[in-house]
Amino acid sequence: MPTQLPIAIYEFPAPVTAMQVLEKAADILAQSFEVGDTYTNPNNVKQFLGCKLAHYEREVFAVMFLDNQHQLIAFEELFQGTVDAASVYPVKS
């Protein structure tokens, strides 16, 4: 759990979907994780990924790119699968 979430009021200009709420929640968590080795704590990672991936009805293969200080550089969704599987195809370079 992050030590302190930002204190702010978030307003949307129009009604929002559950997906938009979860994306904003993931953004807020990512901002609160900017200091320290937050992504070494499995519970914090679970909370972050829960917000990022909760809206999908199908399996998703995603990657969290971290620097050597365990800070998030990027989060990318690489593949989407069926209801119960995501196929990942490695590529030789």
CSV table of C-alpha atoms in Angstrom, one decimal:
chain,number,residue,atom,x,y,z
A,1,MET,CA,0.0,0.0,0.0
A,2,PRO,CA,1.4,3.4,-0.9
A,3,THR,CA,2.4,5.5,2.1
A,4,GLN,CA,0.1,8.3,1.1
A,5,LEU,CA,-2.3,8.9,-1.8
A,6,PRO,CA,-2.4,12.3,-3.3
A,7,ILE,CA,-5.1,14.6,-1.9
A,8,ALA,CA,-7.0,15.9,-4.8
A,9,ILE,CA,-10.5,16.3,-6.2
A,10,TYR,CA,-11.0,14.6,-9.6
A,11,GLU,CA,-13.7,15.8,-11.8
A,12,PHE,CA,-14.9,14.5,-15.2
A,13,PRO,CA,-16.6,16.8,-17.7
A,14,ALA,CA,-19.2,14.1,-18.5
A,15,PRO,CA,-20.4,10.8,-17.1
A,16,VAL,CA,-17.6,8.2,-17.1
A,17,THR,CA,-17.5,4.4,-17.6
A,18,ALA,CA,-16.2,2.0,-15.0
A,19,MET,CA,-13.1,1.5,-17.3
A,20,GLN,CA,-12.3,5.2,-17.1
A,21,VAL,CA,-12.6,5.2,-13.3
A,22,LEU,CA,-10.3,2.2,-13.1
A,23,GLU,CA,-7.8,3.8,-15.5
A,24,LYS,CA,-7.8,7.0,-13.3
A,25,ALA,CA,-7.4,4.9,-10.2
A,26,ALA,CA,-4.3,3.1,-11.7
A,27,ASP,CA,-2.9,6.5,-12.7
A,28,ILE,CA,-3.3,7.8,-9.1
A,29,LEU,CA,-1.7,4.7,-7.7
A,30,ALA,CA,1.2,5.0,-10.2
A,31,GLN,CA,1.8,8.6,-9.1
A,32,SER,CA,1.8,7.6,-5.5
A,33,PHE,CA,4.3,4.8,-6.2
A,34,GLU,CA,6.9,7.3,-7.8
A,35,VAL,CA,9.1,7.2,-4.8
A,36,GLY,CA,10.7,4.2,-3.2
A,37,ASP,CA,10.8,0.5,-4.2
A,38,THR,CA,7.0,0.1,-4.3
A,39,TYR,CA,7.0,-2.4,-7.1
A,40,THR,CA,9.0,-4.9,-5.1
A,41,ASN,CA,6.0,-5.3,-2.8
A,42,PRO,CA,3.7,-7.9,-4.3
A,43,ASN,CA,0.6,-6.4,-2.7
A,44,ASN,CA,1.3,-3.0,-4.3
A,45,VAL,CA,1.8,-4.6,-7.7
A,46,LYS,CA,-1.4,-6.6,-7.3
A,47,GLN,CA,-3.3,-3.4,-6.4
A,48,PHE,CA,-1.9,-1.5,-9.4
A,49,LEU,CA,-2.5,-4.4,-11.9
A,50,GLY,CA,-6.0,-4.9,-10.5
A,51,CYS,CA,-6.9,-1.3,-11.5
A,52,LYS,CA,-5.1,-1.6,-14.9
A,53,LEU,CA,-6.6,-4.9,-15.9
A,54,ALA,CA,-9.9,-5.2,-14.1
A,55,HIS,CA,-12.1,-4.0,-16.9
A,56,TYR,CA,-11.0,-6.7,-19.4
A,57,GLU,CA,-13.4,-9.6,-20.0
A,58,ARG,CA,-10.6,-11.6,-21.6
A,59,GLU,CA,-7.0,-12.6,-20.8
A,60,VAL,CA,-4.3,-10.0,-21.3
A,61,PHE,CA,-0.6,-10.4,-21.5
A,62,ALA,CA,1.0,-7.2,-20.3
A,63,VAL,CA,4.5,-6.1,-19.3
A,64,MET,CA,5.7,-3.7,-16.6
A,65,PHE,CA,9.0,-2.2,-17.6
A,66,LEU,CA,10.9,-1.2,-14.4
A,67,ASP,CA,14.3,0.6,-14.0
A,68,ASN,CA,17.0,-0.7,-11.7
A,69,GLN,CA,15.4,1.4,-8.8
A,70,HIS,CA,12.1,-0.6,-9.3
A,71,GLN,CA,10.3,2.4,-10.7
A,72,LEU,CA,7.8,2.0,-13.5
A,73,ILE,CA,9.1,3.1,-16.9
A,74,ALA,CA,6.1,1.9,-18.9
A,75,PHE,CA,3.2,-0.5,-18.8
A,76,GLU,CA,2.3,-2.1,-22.1
A,77,GLU,CA,-0.4,-4.5,-23.1
A,78,LEU,CA,1.1,-6.8,-25.7
A,79,PHE,CA,-1.5,-9.5,-26.4
A,80,GLN,CA,-5.2,-10.2,-25.8
A,81,GLY,CA,-6.5,-13.7,-25.7
A,82,THR,CA,-9.8,-15.5,-25.4
A,83,VAL,CA,-11.9,-15.8,-22.3
A,84,ASP,CA,-9.5,-18.2,-20.6
A,85,ALA,CA,-6.1,-17.9,-22.4
A,86,ALA,CA,-3.7,-15.5,-23.9
A,87,SER,CA,-1.3,-16.8,-26.6
A,88,VAL,CA,2.1,-15.3,-26.5
A,89,TYR,CA,4.3,-15.7,-29.6
A,90,PRO,CA,8.1,-15.2,-28.9
A,91,VAL,CA,10.0,-13.6,-31.8
A,92,LYS,CA,13.7,-14.4,-32.5
A,93,SER,CA,15.8,-11.4,-33.3
